PDB file of C-alpha atoms in Angstrom:
ATOM      1  CA  MET B 589      -0.025  -0.075  -0.009  1.00 98.00           C
ATOM      2  CA  ARG B 590       0.942   3.333  -0.941  1.00 97.00           C
ATOM      3  CA  ALA B 591       0.376   6.955   0.326  1.00 98.00           C
ATOM      4  CA  VAL B 592       1.240  10.482  -0.878  1.00 98.00           C
ATOM      5  CA  VAL B 593       0.099  12.673   2.140  1.00 98.00           C
ATOM      6  CA  GLN B 594       0.086  16.345   1.585  1.00 97.00           C
ATOM      7  CA  THR B 595      -0.875  19.108   4.112  1.00 98.00           C
ATOM      8  CA  VAL B 596      -3.529  21.134   2.605  1.00 98.00           C
ATOM      9  CA  GLY B 597      -5.098  24.484   3.500  1.00 97.00           C
ATOM     10  CA  ARG B 598      -8.210  23.094   1.436  1.00 98.00           C
ATOM     11  CA  ALA B 599      -8.726  20.219  -1.025  1.00 98.00           C
ATOM     12  CA  SER B 600     -11.795  18.853  -2.959  1.00 98.00           C
ATOM     13  CA  VAL B 601     -12.803  16.072  -4.950  1.00 98.00           C
ATOM     14  CA  THR B 602     -15.526  16.747  -7.809  1.00 98.00           C
ATOM     15  CA  VAL B 603     -17.209  13.892  -9.687  1.00 97.00           C
ATOM     16  CA  ASP B 604     -19.857  14.825 -12.472  1.00 96.00           C
ATOM     17  CA  GLY B 605     -19.959  18.631 -11.259  1.00 96.00           C
ATOM     18  CA  GLU B 606     -20.747  17.566  -7.920  1.00 97.00           C
ATOM     19  CA  VAL B 607     -18.402  18.078  -4.673  1.00 98.00           C
ATOM     20  CA  VAL B 608     -18.086  14.688  -3.272  1.00 97.00           C
ATOM     21  CA  GLY B 609     -15.482  15.457  -0.593  1.00 98.00           C
ATOM     22  CA  ALA B 610     -13.942  18.468   0.679  1.00 98.00           C
ATOM     23  CA  ILE B 611     -11.822  19.368   3.641  1.00 98.00           C
ATOM     24  CA  THR B 612      -9.865  22.621   5.148  1.00 98.00           C
ATOM     25  CA  ASP B 613      -6.605  22.741   6.975  1.00 97.00           C
ATOM     26  CA  GLY B 614      -5.889  18.846   7.013  1.00 98.00           C
ATOM     27  CA  LEU B 615      -4.634  16.327   4.958  1.00 98.00           C
ATOM     28  CA  LEU B 616      -4.888  15.140   1.407  1.00 98.00           C
ATOM     29  CA  VAL B 617      -4.292  11.415   0.949  1.00 98.00           C
ATOM     30  CA  LEU B 618      -3.871   9.812  -2.331  1.00 98.00           C
ATOM     31  CA  LEU B 619      -3.817   6.129  -1.636  1.00 98.00           C
ATOM     32  CA  GLY B 620      -2.653   3.245  -3.981  1.00 97.00           C
ATOM     33  CA  VAL B 621      -3.445  -0.489  -3.307  1.00 98.00           C
ATOM     34  CA  THR B 622      -0.996  -3.457  -4.859  1.00 97.00           C
ATOM     35  CA  HIS B 623      -1.723  -6.963  -5.007  1.00 96.00           C
ATOM     36  CA  ALA B 624       0.044  -7.886  -1.417  1.00 96.00           C
ATOM     37  CA  ASP B 625      -1.937  -5.739   0.515  1.00 97.00           C
ATOM     38  CA  THR B 626      -4.302  -6.969   3.465  1.00 97.00           C
ATOM     39  CA  PRO B 627      -6.761  -5.685   5.871  1.00 98.00           C
ATOM     40  CA  GLN B 628      -3.676  -5.432   8.226  1.00 98.00           C
ATOM     41  CA  ILE B 629      -1.770  -3.310   6.319  1.00 98.00           C
ATOM     42  CA  ALA B 630      -4.749  -1.196   6.059  1.00 98.00           C
ATOM     43  CA  GLN B 631      -5.025  -0.677   9.405  1.00 98.00           C
ATOM     44  CA  THR B 632      -1.425  -0.043   9.818  1.00 98.00           C
ATOM     45  CA  MET B 633      -1.692   2.570   7.146  1.00 98.00           C
ATOM     46  CA  ALA B 634      -4.391   4.174   8.784  1.00 98.00           C
ATOM     47  CA  ARG B 635      -2.601   4.337  11.990  1.00 98.00           C
ATOM     48  CA  LYS B 636       0.701   6.005   9.950  1.00 98.00           C
ATOM     49  CA  ILE B 637      -1.723   8.404   8.319  1.00 98.00           C
ATOM     50  CA  HIS B 638      -3.370   9.751  11.213  1.00 98.00           C
ATOM     51  CA  GLU B 639      -0.366   9.787  13.576  1.00 98.00           C
ATOM     52  CA  LEU B 640       2.332  11.220  11.010  1.00 98.00           C
ATOM     53  CA  ARG B 641       3.608  14.206  12.385  1.00 97.00           C
ATOM     54  CA  ILE B 642       3.562  16.689   9.269  1.00 96.00           C
ATOM     55  CA  LEU B 643       1.606  19.384  10.553  1.00 96.00           C
ATOM     56  CA  ASP B 644       2.668  22.496  12.103  1.00 94.00           C
ATOM     57  CA  ASP B 645       4.707  22.362  15.423  1.00 94.00           C
ATOM     58  CA  GLU B 646       5.253  18.435  14.464  1.00 95.00           C
ATOM     59  CA  ARG B 647       1.785  17.754  15.324  1.00 97.00           C
ATOM     60  CA  SER B 648      -0.299  15.016  13.699  1.00 98.00           C
ATOM     61  CA  ALA B 649      -4.126  14.988  12.518  1.00 98.00           C
ATOM     62  CA  ALA B 650      -4.828  12.715  15.723  1.00 98.00           C
ATOM     63  CA  ASP B 651      -3.326  15.591  17.591  1.00 98.00           C
ATOM     64  CA  THR B 652      -5.398  18.235  15.962  1.00 97.00           C
ATOM     65  CA  ASP B 653      -8.450  16.950  14.805  1.00 97.00           C
ATOM     66  CA  ALA B 654      -7.580  17.692  11.205  1.00 98.00           C
ATOM     67  CA  PRO B 655      -9.697  16.338   8.617  1.00 98.00           C
ATOM     68  CA  ILE B 656      -8.461  13.830   5.943  1.00 98.00           C
ATOM     69  CA  LEU B 657      -9.512  13.704   2.215  1.00 98.00           C
ATOM     70  CA  VAL B 658      -8.871  10.025   1.102  1.00 98.00           C
ATOM     71  CA  VAL B 659      -8.606   9.619  -2.829  1.00 98.00           C
ATOM     72  CA  SER B 660      -7.636   6.276  -4.171  1.00 96.00           C
ATOM     73  CA  GLN B 661      -5.119   6.474  -6.679  1.00 93.00           C
ATOM     74  CA  PHE B 662      -4.069   3.202  -8.592  1.00 92.00           C
ATOM     75  CA  THR B 663      -1.635   5.447 -10.696  1.00 90.00           C
ATOM     76  CA  LEU B 664       0.585   5.343  -7.603  1.00 93.00           C
ATOM     77  CA  TYR B 665       1.602   1.949  -8.710  1.00 93.00           C
ATOM     78  CA  GLY B 666       2.538   3.010 -12.454  1.00 91.00           C
ATOM     79  CA  ASP B 667       5.645   1.787 -13.669  1.00 92.00           C
ATOM     80  CA  ALA B 668       7.330   3.901 -16.476  1.00 92.00           C
ATOM     81  CA  ARG B 669      10.833   2.346 -16.595  1.00 91.00           C
ATOM     82  CA  LYS B 670      10.747   0.769 -19.984  1.00 90.00           C
ATOM     83  CA  GLY B 671       9.327   3.831 -21.772  1.00 88.00           C
ATOM     84  CA  ARG B 672       6.948   6.360 -21.931  1.00 91.00           C
ATOM     85  CA  ARG B 673       3.656   4.441 -21.418  1.00 91.00           C
ATOM     86  CA  PRO B 674       3.361   3.450 -17.867  1.00 92.00           C
ATOM     87  CA  THR B 675       2.083  -0.216 -17.119  1.00 91.00           C
ATOM     88  CA  TRP B 676      -0.283  -0.644 -14.057  1.00 91.00           C
ATOM     89  CA  THR B 677       0.297  -4.173 -13.582  1.00 92.00           C
ATOM     90  CA  ALA B 678       1.745  -3.502  -9.848  1.00 94.00           C
ATOM     91  CA  ALA B 679      -1.688  -1.678  -9.019  1.00 94.00           C
ATOM     92  CA  ALA B 680      -4.545  -4.176  -7.719  1.00 96.00           C
ATOM     93  CA  PRO B 681      -7.761  -4.772  -9.687  1.00 94.00           C
ATOM     94  CA  ALA B 682     -10.550  -2.412  -8.336  1.00 94.00           C
ATOM     95  CA  GLU B 683     -12.212  -5.394  -6.504  1.00 95.00           C
ATOM     96  CA  VAL B 684      -9.347  -6.141  -4.581  1.00 96.00           C
ATOM     97  CA  ALA B 685      -8.381  -2.286  -4.071  1.00 96.00           C
ATOM     98  CA  GLU B 686     -11.903  -0.736  -3.360  1.00 97.00           C
ATOM     99  CA  PRO B 687     -12.458  -3.018   0.152  1.00 97.00           C
ATOM    100  CA  LEU B 688      -8.879  -2.098   1.168  1.00 98.00           C
ATOM    101  CA  VAL B 689      -9.307   1.676   0.426  1.00 98.00           C
ATOM    102  CA  THR B 690     -12.587   1.492   2.540  1.00 98.00           C
ATOM    103  CA  ALA B 691     -10.857  -0.649   5.176  1.00 98.00           C
ATOM    104  CA  VAL B 692      -8.241   2.413   5.534  1.00 98.00           C
ATOM    105  CA  VAL B 693     -11.063   5.063   5.454  1.00 98.00           C
ATOM    106  CA  ASP B 694     -13.075   3.083   8.175  1.00 98.00           C
ATOM    107  CA  ALA B 695      -9.983   2.433  10.336  1.00 98.00           C
ATOM    108  CA  LEU B 696      -9.379   6.223  10.179  1.00 98.00           C
ATOM    109  CA  ARG B 697     -12.785   6.890  11.236  1.00 98.00           C
ATOM    110  CA  THR B 698     -12.589   4.517  13.960  1.00 98.00           C
ATOM    111  CA  ARG B 699      -9.765   6.250  15.297  1.00 97.00           C
ATOM    112  CA  GLY B 700     -11.928   9.396  15.628  1.00 97.00           C
ATOM    113  CA  ALA B 701     -10.644  11.238  12.367  1.00 98.00           C
ATOM    114  CA  PRO B 702     -13.069  13.297  10.224  1.00 98.00           C
ATOM    115  CA  VAL B 703     -12.773  11.685   7.035  1.00 98.00           C
ATOM    116  CA  GLN B 704     -13.911  12.623   3.329  1.00 98.00           C
ATOM    117  CA  THR B 705     -13.328  10.409   0.522  1.00 97.00           C
ATOM    118  CA  GLY B 706     -13.258  10.623  -3.488  1.00 94.00           C
ATOM    119  CA  ARG B 707     -15.553   8.358  -5.529  1.00 94.00           C
ATOM    120  CA  PHE B 708     -13.837   4.769  -6.580  1.00 91.00           C
ATOM    121  CA  ARG B 709     -13.806   4.171 -10.119  1.00 90.00           C
ATOM    122  CA  ALA B 710     -15.237   7.630 -11.178  1.00 92.00           C
ATOM    123  CA  HIS B 711     -13.516  10.138 -13.024  1.00 95.00           C
ATOM    124  CA  MET B 712     -12.222  12.787 -10.358  1.00 96.00           C
ATOM    125  CA  LEU B 713     -11.060  16.169 -10.437  1.00 97.00           C
ATOM    126  CA  VAL B 714      -9.089  16.791  -7.348  1.00 97.00           C
ATOM    127  CA  GLU B 715      -8.013  20.233  -6.583  1.00 97.00           C
ATOM    128  CA  SER B 716      -5.844  21.518  -3.433  1.00 97.00           C
ATOM    129  CA  VAL B 717      -3.925  24.085  -2.145  1.00 97.00           C
ATOM    130  CA  ASN B 718      -0.832  22.759  -0.709  1.00 95.00           C
ATOM    131  CA  VAL B 719       0.586  24.263   2.764  1.00 94.00           C
ATOM    132  CA  GLY B 720       4.388  24.168   2.934  1.00 89.00           C
ATOM    133  CA  PRO B 721       4.408  22.494   0.807  1.00 89.00           C
ATOM    134  CA  ARG B 722       4.827  19.412   2.936  1.00 95.00           C
ATOM    135  CA  THR B 723       4.582  15.986   0.867  1.00 95.00           C
ATOM    136  CA  ILE B 724       5.445  12.609   2.451  1.00 95.00           C
ATOM    137  CA  LEU B 725       5.127   9.257   0.905  1.00 96.00           C
ATOM    138  CA  LEU B 726       4.377   6.271   3.053  1.00 96.00           C
ATOM    139  CA  ASP B 727       5.061   2.971   1.296  1.00 95.00           C
ATOM    140  CA  LEU B 728       3.935  -0.298   3.277  1.00 92.00           C
TER     141      LEU B 728
END
């Protein structure tokens, strides 16, 4: 499982002209799933995202109650080493990935995090205003 975590002043996801998720002053998480990922890895990823000390004064979303916007992003497992056209073979198929993305979101909510999401398998417009900018890659 891979996540790109960014501090944002605001972020939103729009699908077919409708905003389906939006936050202010929190974390935007682009989340990718690979074939070997499990529900246990999803739990660990949720904990790492929630406790990541990336906010001001080395605080975490767990410390500040910062909102989190989670967007599924299979392209995090794209591989373009052999040319200009990426291959997506390392990305888990949707029927495997979707329950694991949901597991991360559910685990964050269980931890008390206010979470918004994109829409799985939709063409999403993701907008963000980065703060810092601070961006971390979590790779489990």
